[in-house]
mmCIF file of N, CA and C in Angstrom:
data_model
loop_
_atom_site.group_PDB
_atom_site.id
_atom_site.type_symbol
_atom_site.label_atom_id
_atom_site.label_comp_id
_atom_site.label_asym_id
_atom_site.label_seq_id
_atom_site.Cartn_x
_atom_site.Cartn_y
_atom_site.Cartn_z
ATOM 1 N N MET A 1 -9.427 2.933 4.723
ATOM 2 C CA MET A 1 -9.196 2.491 6.082
ATOM 3 C C MET A 1 -9.610 3.629 7.010
ATOM 4 N N ASN A 2 -10.496 3.329 7.968
ATOM 5 C CA ASN A 2 -10.934 4.368 8.893
ATOM 6 C C ASN A 2 -9.861 4.600 9.965
ATOM 7 N N GLU A 3 -10.072 5.616 10.782
ATOM 8 C CA GLU A 3 -9.063 5.999 11.782
ATOM 9 C C GLU A 3 -8.802 4.912 12.813
ATOM 10 N N ALA A 4 -9.853 4.221 13.256
ATOM 11 C CA ALA A 4 -9.680 3.149 14.257
ATOM 12 C C ALA A 4 -8.844 2.011 13.675
ATOM 13 N N ASP A 5 -9.148 1.618 12.437
ATOM 14 C CA ASP A 5 -8.377 0.562 11.790
ATOM 15 C C ASP A 5 -6.929 0.989 11.580
ATOM 16 N N LYS A 6 -6.751 2.270 11.226
ATOM 17 C CA LYS A 6 -5.404 2.783 11.016
ATOM 18 C C LYS A 6 -4.593 2.730 12.317
ATOM 19 N N GLU A 7 -5.219 3.076 13.435
ATOM 20 C CA GLU A 7 -4.533 3.018 14.728
ATOM 21 C C GLU A 7 -4.137 1.589 15.085
ATOM 22 N N ILE A 8 -5.044 0.647 14.847
ATOM 23 C CA ILE A 8 -4.746 -0.760 15.112
ATOM 24 C C ILE A 8 -3.594 -1.216 14.222
ATOM 25 N N PHE A 9 -3.669 -0.861 12.961
ATOM 26 C CA PHE A 9 -2.632 -1.224 11.998
ATOM 27 C C PHE A 9 -1.270 -0.693 12.450
ATOM 28 N N LEU A 10 -1.224 0.585 12.797
ATOM 29 C CA LEU A 10 0.041 1.198 13.217
ATOM 30 C C LEU A 10 0.555 0.607 14.524
ATOM 31 N N SER A 11 -0.348 0.288 15.459
ATOM 32 C CA SER A 11 0.107 -0.303 16.720
ATOM 33 C C SER A 11 0.664 -1.709 16.483
ATOM 34 N N ARG A 12 0.089 -2.443 15.547
ATOM 35 C CA ARG A 12 0.616 -3.769 15.231
ATOM 36 C C ARG A 12 1.989 -3.671 14.573
ATOM 37 N N ILE A 13 2.158 -2.695 13.716
ATOM 38 C CA ILE A 13 3.470 -2.496 13.099
ATOM 39 C C ILE A 13 4.486 -2.133 14.174
ATOM 40 N N GLU A 14 4.105 -1.259 15.079
ATOM 41 C CA GLU A 14 4.997 -0.886 16.177
ATOM 42 C C GLU A 14 5.353 -2.112 17.018
ATOM 43 N N GLY A 15 4.363 -2.947 17.306
ATOM 44 C CA GLY A 15 4.609 -4.170 18.063
ATOM 45 C C GLY A 15 5.552 -5.108 17.325
ATOM 46 N N ALA A 16 5.391 -5.189 16.015
ATOM 47 C CA ALA A 16 6.273 -6.038 15.214
ATOM 48 C C ALA A 16 7.702 -5.508 15.225
ATOM 49 N N GLU A 17 7.840 -4.196 15.171
ATOM 50 C CA GLU A 17 9.178 -3.591 15.234
ATOM 51 C C GLU A 17 9.835 -3.877 16.575
ATOM 52 N N GLU A 18 9.059 -3.789 17.660
ATOM 53 C CA GLU A 18 9.594 -4.095 18.992
ATOM 54 C C GLU A 18 9.995 -5.561 19.082
ATOM 55 N N LEU A 19 9.152 -6.439 18.529
ATOM 56 C CA LEU A 19 9.462 -7.863 18.529
ATOM 57 C C LEU A 19 10.753 -8.130 17.762
ATOM 58 N N LEU A 20 10.901 -7.510 16.626
ATOM 59 C CA LEU A 20 12.117 -7.689 15.836
ATOM 60 C C LEU A 20 13.339 -7.219 16.611
ATOM 61 N N THR A 21 13.236 -6.069 17.262
ATOM 62 C CA THR A 21 14.347 -5.555 18.068
ATOM 63 C C THR A 21 14.696 -6.527 19.183
ATOM 64 N N ASP A 22 13.685 -7.045 19.885
ATOM 65 C CA ASP A 22 13.910 -8.022 20.958
ATOM 66 C C ASP A 22 14.598 -9.274 20.421
ATOM 67 N N MET A 23 14.135 -9.744 19.271
ATOM 68 C CA MET A 23 14.720 -10.955 18.699
ATOM 69 C C MET A 23 16.172 -10.710 18.279
ATOM 70 N N GLN A 24 16.455 -9.548 17.703
ATOM 71 C CA GLN A 24 17.825 -9.230 17.306
ATOM 72 C C GLN A 24 18.734 -9.148 18.527
ATOM 73 N N GLU A 25 18.255 -8.490 19.577
ATOM 74 C CA GLU A 25 19.052 -8.372 20.795
ATOM 75 C C GLU A 25 19.298 -9.743 21.413
ATOM 76 N N SER A 26 18.291 -10.603 21.435
ATOM 77 C CA SER A 26 18.441 -11.947 21.985
ATOM 78 C C SER A 26 19.457 -12.747 21.182
ATOM 79 N N PHE A 27 19.381 -12.622 19.878
ATOM 80 C CA PHE A 27 20.313 -13.343 19.023
ATOM 81 C C PHE A 27 21.743 -12.850 19.251
ATOM 82 N N LEU A 28 21.917 -11.536 19.291
ATOM 83 C CA LEU A 28 23.260 -10.966 19.470
ATOM 84 C C LEU A 28 23.838 -11.283 20.839
ATOM 85 N N ASN A 29 22.972 -11.389 21.848
ATOM 86 C CA ASN A 29 23.441 -11.661 23.206
ATOM 87 C C ASN A 29 23.481 -13.150 23.523
ATOM 88 N N GLY A 30 23.125 -13.996 22.569
ATOM 89 C CA GLY A 30 23.178 -15.435 22.776
ATOM 90 C C GLY A 30 22.087 -15.978 23.681
ATOM 91 N N ARG A 31 21.033 -15.195 23.925
ATOM 92 C CA ARG A 31 19.926 -15.659 24.760
ATOM 93 C C ARG A 31 18.875 -16.343 23.903
ATOM 94 N N ASN A 32 18.181 -17.276 24.509
ATOM 95 C CA ASN A 32 17.042 -17.890 23.836
ATOM 96 C C ASN A 32 15.883 -16.913 23.892
ATOM 97 N N GLN A 33 15.182 -16.791 22.799
ATOM 98 C CA GLN A 33 14.025 -15.902 22.742
ATOM 99 C C GLN A 33 12.775 -16.726 22.983
ATOM 100 N N GLU A 34 12.067 -16.410 24.041
ATOM 101 C CA GLU A 34 10.816 -17.099 24.313
ATOM 102 C C GLU A 34 9.772 -16.580 23.331
ATOM 103 N N ILE A 35 9.123 -17.493 22.635
ATOM 104 C CA ILE A 35 8.110 -17.093 21.659
ATOM 105 C C ILE A 35 6.747 -17.197 22.326
ATOM 106 N N LEU A 36 6.086 -16.094 22.395
ATOM 107 C CA LEU A 36 4.766 -16.026 23.012
ATOM 108 C C LEU A 36 3.688 -16.153 21.946
ATOM 109 N N ASP A 37 2.492 -16.568 22.353
ATOM 110 C CA ASP A 37 1.367 -16.647 21.428
ATOM 111 C C ASP A 37 1.114 -15.297 20.761
ATOM 112 N N VAL A 38 1.305 -14.230 21.516
ATOM 113 C CA VAL A 38 1.106 -12.880 20.971
ATOM 114 C C VAL A 38 2.073 -12.634 19.823
ATOM 115 N N ASP A 39 3.317 -13.091 19.994
ATOM 116 C CA ASP A 39 4.321 -12.912 18.948
ATOM 117 C C ASP A 39 3.933 -13.680 17.685
ATOM 118 N N VAL A 40 3.469 -14.909 17.866
ATOM 119 C CA VAL A 40 3.058 -15.731 16.724
ATOM 120 C C VAL A 40 1.891 -15.064 15.999
ATOM 121 N N ASN A 41 0.920 -14.565 16.758
ATOM 122 C CA ASN A 41 -0.227 -13.887 16.147
ATOM 123 C C ASN A 41 0.214 -12.640 15.388
ATOM 124 N N LEU A 42 1.146 -11.906 15.959
ATOM 125 C CA LEU A 42 1.630 -10.686 15.319
ATOM 126 C C LEU A 42 2.352 -11.008 14.013
ATOM 127 N N VAL A 43 3.199 -12.012 14.041
ATOM 128 C CA VAL A 43 3.916 -12.407 12.831
ATOM 129 C C VAL A 43 2.933 -12.921 11.779
ATOM 130 N N SER A 44 1.931 -13.683 12.203
ATOM 131 C CA SER A 44 0.912 -14.171 11.259
ATOM 132 C C SER A 44 0.178 -13.006 10.618
ATOM 133 N N TRP A 45 -0.173 -12.008 11.422
ATOM 134 C CA TRP A 45 -0.865 -10.830 10.909
ATOM 135 C C TRP A 45 0.024 -10.106 9.899
ATOM 136 N N LEU A 46 1.318 -9.979 10.215
ATOM 137 C CA LEU A 46 2.245 -9.299 9.300
ATOM 138 C C LEU A 46 2.348 -10.032 7.962
ATOM 139 N N ILE A 47 2.360 -11.345 8.010
ATOM 140 C CA ILE A 47 2.425 -12.120 6.770
ATOM 141 C C ILE A 47 1.189 -11.869 5.922
ATOM 142 N N VAL A 48 0.024 -11.861 6.546
ATOM 143 C CA VAL A 48 -1.221 -11.594 5.822
ATOM 144 C C VAL A 48 -1.184 -10.194 5.204
ATOM 145 N N GLN A 49 -0.721 -9.208 5.981
ATOM 146 C CA GLN A 49 -0.651 -7.839 5.471
ATOM 147 C C GLN A 49 0.329 -7.734 4.307
ATOM 148 N N ALA A 50 1.469 -8.403 4.416
ATOM 149 C CA ALA A 50 2.461 -8.376 3.339
ATOM 150 C C ALA A 50 1.884 -8.984 2.063
ATOM 151 N N LYS A 51 1.111 -10.066 2.198
ATOM 152 C CA LYS A 51 0.478 -10.683 1.034
ATOM 153 C C LYS A 51 -0.540 -9.739 0.402
ATOM 154 N N LYS A 52 -1.297 -9.016 1.235
ATOM 155 C CA LYS A 52 -2.279 -8.058 0.709
ATOM 156 C C LYS A 52 -1.581 -6.942 -0.063
ATOM 157 N N VAL A 53 -0.488 -6.453 0.491
ATOM 158 C CA VAL A 53 0.267 -5.390 -0.184
ATOM 159 C C VAL A 53 0.783 -5.894 -1.526
ATOM 160 N N GLU A 54 1.302 -7.105 -1.551
ATOM 161 C CA GLU A 54 1.804 -7.688 -2.798
ATOM 162 C C GLU A 54 0.687 -7.805 -3.825
ATOM 163 N N GLN A 55 -0.498 -8.253 -3.410
ATOM 164 C CA GLN A 55 -1.637 -8.357 -4.326
ATOM 165 C C GLN A 55 -2.034 -6.985 -4.861
ATOM 166 N N GLN A 56 -2.026 -5.975 -3.993
ATOM 167 C CA GLN A 56 -2.376 -4.624 -4.419
ATOM 168 C C GLN A 56 -1.357 -4.088 -5.414
ATOM 169 N N GLN A 57 -0.078 -4.360 -5.181
ATOM 170 C CA GLN A 57 0.956 -3.912 -6.114
ATOM 171 C C GLN A 57 0.799 -4.600 -7.469
ATOM 172 N N GLN A 58 0.472 -5.887 -7.460
ATOM 173 C CA GLN A 58 0.249 -6.606 -8.712
ATOM 174 C C GLN A 58 -0.948 -6.036 -9.465
ATOM 175 N N GLU A 59 -2.004 -5.692 -8.737
ATOM 176 C CA GLU A 59 -3.190 -5.108 -9.364
ATOM 177 C C GLU A 59 -2.858 -3.745 -9.986
ATOM 178 N N ILE A 60 -2.070 -2.945 -9.297
ATOM 179 C CA ILE A 60 -1.655 -1.643 -9.837
ATOM 180 C C ILE A 60 -0.854 -1.836 -11.113
ATOM 181 N N GLU A 61 0.070 -2.780 -11.101
ATOM 182 C CA GLU A 61 0.874 -3.056 -12.304
ATOM 183 C C GLU A 61 -0.011 -3.547 -13.447
ATOM 184 N N ARG A 62 -0.981 -4.406 -13.121
ATOM 185 C CA ARG A 62 -1.897 -4.914 -14.148
ATOM 186 C C ARG A 62 -2.693 -3.779 -14.783
ATOM 187 N N LEU A 63 -3.143 -2.846 -13.945
ATOM 188 C CA LEU A 63 -3.923 -1.720 -14.463
ATOM 189 C C LEU A 63 -3.094 -0.806 -15.364
ATOM 190 N N LYS A 64 -1.800 -0.741 -15.136
ATOM 191 C CA LYS A 64 -0.933 0.137 -15.923
ATOM 192 C C LYS A 64 -0.530 -0.451 -17.267
ATOM 193 N N MET A 65 -0.667 -1.767 -17.430
ATOM 194 C CA MET A 65 -0.229 -2.424 -18.665
ATOM 195 C C MET A 65 -1.293 -2.314 -19.753
ATOM 196 N N PRO A 66 -0.960 -1.695 -20.880
ATOM 197 C CA PRO A 66 -1.937 -1.616 -21.973
ATOM 198 C C PRO A 66 -2.158 -2.992 -22.605
ATOM 199 N N ARG A 67 -3.418 -3.265 -22.940
ATOM 200 C CA ARG A 67 -3.771 -4.546 -23.559
ATOM 201 C C ARG A 67 -4.326 -4.281 -24.951
ATOM 202 N N PRO A 68 -4.070 -5.172 -25.894
ATOM 203 C CA PRO A 68 -4.567 -4.958 -27.260
ATOM 204 C C PRO A 68 -6.094 -4.993 -27.320
ATOM 205 N N ILE A 69 -6.621 -4.273 -28.267
ATOM 206 C CA ILE A 69 -8.073 -4.150 -28.422
ATOM 207 C C ILE A 69 -8.746 -5.514 -28.560
ATOM 208 N N GLU A 70 -8.033 -6.497 -29.134
ATOM 209 C CA GLU A 70 -8.601 -7.832 -29.344
ATOM 210 C C GLU A 70 -8.925 -8.544 -28.026
ATOM 211 N N GLU A 71 -8.293 -8.137 -26.940
ATOM 212 C CA GLU A 71 -8.525 -8.773 -25.640
ATOM 213 C C GLU A 71 -9.715 -8.181 -24.880
ATOM 214 N N TRP A 72 -10.273 -7.078 -25.386
ATOM 215 C CA TRP A 72 -11.383 -6.441 -24.681
ATOM 216 C C TRP A 72 -12.640 -7.289 -24.814
ATOM 217 N N GLY A 73 -13.420 -7.365 -23.738
ATOM 218 C CA GLY A 73 -14.726 -8.012 -23.751
ATOM 219 C C GLY A 73 -15.697 -7.157 -22.960
ATOM 220 N N GLU A 74 -16.980 -7.383 -23.133
ATOM 221 C CA GLU A 74 -17.990 -6.558 -22.474
ATOM 222 C C GLU A 74 -17.854 -6.540 -20.958
ATOM 223 N N ASP A 75 -17.293 -7.603 -20.387
ATOM 224 C CA ASP A 75 -17.118 -7.664 -18.931
ATOM 225 C C ASP A 75 -16.171 -6.577 -18.421
ATOM 226 N N TYR A 76 -15.311 -6.074 -19.287
ATOM 227 C CA TYR A 76 -14.391 -5.014 -18.875
ATOM 228 C C TYR A 76 -15.115 -3.682 -18.687
ATOM 229 N N GLY A 77 -16.209 -3.493 -19.400
ATOM 230 C CA GLY A 77 -16.934 -2.220 -19.306
ATOM 231 C C GLY A 77 -16.111 -1.084 -19.884
ATOM 232 N N ASP A 78 -16.364 0.122 -19.369
ATOM 233 C CA ASP A 78 -15.623 1.288 -19.852
ATOM 234 C C ASP A 78 -14.147 1.156 -19.524
ATOM 235 N N CYS A 79 -13.323 1.544 -20.466
ATOM 236 C CA CYS A 79 -11.869 1.522 -20.300
ATOM 237 C C CYS A 79 -11.298 2.790 -20.904
ATOM 238 N N LEU A 80 -10.017 2.984 -20.667
ATOM 239 C CA LEU A 80 -9.289 4.067 -21.317
ATOM 240 C C LEU A 80 -8.627 3.486 -22.563
ATOM 241 N N TRP A 81 -8.807 4.157 -23.693
ATOM 242 C CA TRP A 81 -8.325 3.643 -24.980
ATOM 243 C C TRP A 81 -7.213 4.533 -25.514
ATOM 244 N N TRP A 82 -6.140 3.891 -25.941
ATOM 245 C CA TRP A 82 -4.924 4.591 -26.333
ATOM 246 C C TRP A 82 -4.487 4.206 -27.744
ATOM 247 N N SER A 83 -3.749 5.108 -28.355
ATOM 248 C CA SER A 83 -2.977 4.774 -29.556
ATOM 249 C C SER A 83 -1.546 5.179 -29.229
ATOM 250 N N PHE A 84 -0.599 4.468 -29.824
ATOM 251 C CA PHE A 84 0.819 4.727 -29.537
ATOM 252 C C PHE A 84 1.514 5.242 -30.774
ATOM 253 N N PRO A 85 2.421 6.185 -30.605
ATOM 254 C CA PRO A 85 2.812 6.834 -29.352
ATOM 255 C C PRO A 85 1.671 7.705 -28.821
ATOM 256 N N ILE A 86 1.688 7.921 -27.535
ATOM 257 C CA ILE A 86 0.629 8.710 -26.900
ATOM 258 C C ILE A 86 0.847 10.185 -27.219
ATOM 259 N N VAL A 87 -0.117 10.753 -27.938
ATOM 260 C CA VAL A 87 -0.037 12.170 -28.309
ATOM 261 C C VAL A 87 -1.284 12.939 -27.896
ATOM 262 N N GLU A 88 -2.262 12.226 -27.360
ATOM 263 C CA GLU A 88 -3.494 12.887 -26.915
ATOM 264 C C GLU A 88 -4.086 12.101 -25.747
ATOM 265 N N PRO A 89 -4.997 12.721 -24.997
ATOM 266 C CA PRO A 89 -5.635 12.001 -23.876
ATOM 267 C C PRO A 89 -6.392 10.780 -24.391
ATOM 268 N N PRO A 90 -6.598 9.794 -23.533
ATOM 269 C CA PRO A 90 -7.296 8.581 -23.980
ATOM 270 C C PRO A 90 -8.785 8.819 -24.158
ATOM 271 N N TYR A 91 -9.381 7.978 -24.983
ATOM 272 C CA TYR A 91 -10.828 7.928 -25.105
ATOM 273 C C TYR A 91 -11.324 7.060 -23.960
ATOM 274 N N CYS A 92 -12.439 7.429 -23.334
ATOM 275 C CA CYS A 92 -13.022 6.637 -22.264
ATOM 276 C C CYS A 92 -14.360 6.093 -22.738
ATOM 277 N N GLY A 93 -14.488 4.786 -22.722
ATOM 278 C CA GLY A 93 -15.725 4.157 -23.160
ATOM 279 C C GLY A 93 -15.473 2.731 -23.576
ATOM 280 N N THR A 94 -16.314 2.233 -24.499
ATOM 281 C CA THR A 94 -16.177 0.859 -24.986
ATOM 282 C C THR A 94 -16.232 0.856 -26.511
ATOM 283 N N PRO A 95 -15.756 -0.224 -27.134
ATOM 284 C CA PRO A 95 -15.877 -0.330 -28.590
ATOM 285 C C PRO A 95 -17.329 -0.384 -29.068
ATOM 286 N N LEU A 96 -18.274 -0.558 -28.139
ATOM 287 C CA LEU A 96 -19.688 -0.594 -28.506
ATOM 288 C C LEU A 96 -20.289 0.803 -28.647
ATOM 289 N N ASP A 97 -19.537 1.833 -28.203
ATOM 290 C CA ASP A 97 -20.024 3.213 -28.294
ATOM 291 C C ASP A 97 -20.102 3.649 -29.753
ATOM 292 N N SER A 98 -21.114 4.455 -30.075
ATOM 293 C CA SER A 98 -21.276 4.915 -31.462
ATOM 294 C C SER A 98 -20.149 5.847 -31.900
ATOM 295 N N ASP A 99 -19.522 6.526 -30.929
ATOM 296 C CA ASP A 99 -18.431 7.452 -31.287
ATOM 297 C C ASP A 99 -17.045 6.874 -30.984
ATOM 298 N N PHE A 100 -16.950 5.550 -30.870
ATOM 299 C CA PHE A 100 -15.666 4.914 -30.558
ATOM 300 C C PHE A 100 -14.685 5.181 -31.700
ATOM 301 N N PRO A 101 -13.507 5.719 -31.369
ATOM 302 C CA PRO A 101 -12.542 6.056 -32.423
ATOM 303 C C PRO A 101 -11.951 4.803 -33.090
ATOM 304 N N ASP A 102 -11.667 4.913 -34.377
ATOM 305 C CA ASP A 102 -11.135 3.755 -35.100
ATOM 306 C C ASP A 102 -9.613 3.670 -35.062
ATOM 307 N N TYR A 103 -8.959 4.632 -34.418
ATOM 308 C CA TYR A 103 -7.495 4.657 -34.417
ATOM 309 C C TYR A 103 -6.869 4.119 -33.125
ATOM 310 N N VAL A 104 -7.666 3.842 -32.097
ATOM 311 C CA VAL A 104 -7.092 3.339 -30.844
ATOM 312 C C VAL A 104 -6.748 1.864 -30.998
ATOM 313 N N THR A 105 -5.695 1.448 -30.311
ATOM 314 C CA THR A 105 -5.221 0.073 -30.469
ATOM 315 C C THR A 105 -5.128 -0.687 -29.150
ATOM 316 N N HIS A 106 -5.100 0.019 -28.021
ATOM 317 C CA HIS A 106 -4.909 -0.634 -26.722
ATOM 318 C C HIS A 106 -5.818 0.011 -25.667
ATOM 319 N N PHE A 107 -6.068 -0.754 -24.611
ATOM 320 C CA PHE A 107 -6.885 -0.224 -23.521
ATOM 321 C C PHE A 107 -6.238 -0.524 -22.180
ATOM 322 N N THR A 108 -6.613 0.286 -21.183
ATOM 323 C CA THR A 108 -6.263 0.032 -19.789
ATOM 324 C C THR A 108 -7.527 0.233 -18.974
ATOM 325 N N GLY A 109 -7.593 -0.466 -17.847
ATOM 326 C CA GLY A 109 -8.697 -0.241 -16.928
ATOM 327 C C GLY A 109 -8.427 1.027 -16.135
ATOM 328 N N PHE A 110 -9.352 1.377 -15.301
ATOM 329 C CA PHE A 110 -9.126 2.517 -14.405
ATOM 330 C C PHE A 110 -9.845 2.253 -13.089
ATOM 331 N N VAL A 111 -9.426 2.968 -12.081
ATOM 332 C CA VAL A 111 -9.987 2.793 -10.752
ATOM 333 C C VAL A 111 -11.087 3.823 -10.544
ATOM 334 N N VAL A 112 -12.247 3.352 -10.144
ATOM 335 C CA VAL A 112 -13.352 4.242 -9.824
ATOM 336 C C VAL A 112 -13.241 4.577 -8.334
ATOM 337 N N PRO A 113 -13.197 5.853 -7.980
ATOM 338 C CA PRO A 113 -13.032 6.224 -6.574
ATOM 339 C C PRO A 113 -14.219 5.783 -5.721
ATOM 340 N N VAL A 114 -13.921 5.521 -4.469
ATOM 341 C CA VAL A 114 -14.962 5.167 -3.509
ATOM 342 C C VAL A 114 -15.550 6.456 -2.956
ATOM 343 N N GLU A 115 -16.869 6.549 -2.984
ATOM 344 C CA GLU A 115 -17.524 7.747 -2.448
ATOM 345 C C GLU A 115 -17.591 7.646 -0.941
ATOM 346 N N LYS A 116 -17.263 8.730 -0.268
ATOM 347 C CA LYS A 116 -17.332 8.743 1.205
ATOM 348 C C LYS A 116 -18.327 9.762 1.663
#
């Protein structure tokens, strides 16, 4: 996320916090809260962001779960290969490599960094 996007993101979060405070105060004081189009757009944006965060968390959890060697396919490409209990660093590569170890039993994917 670049700096401009980060500023927009943070200002929207700040706006959502202000909206929440206004709504809480209105509720506590027994006043009706007028809902503006801006408020609806802000809440919609927050829902989308929350869904993105949830998807990212699920992807992180998926990457951390070791999968048995039988589930590997060429579409996975290079992976980290483990044997349990973990007593040494993982092998990085594919079962198609000539030096692929015969003792590994599970694999995990890994994240390739974005070059900037």
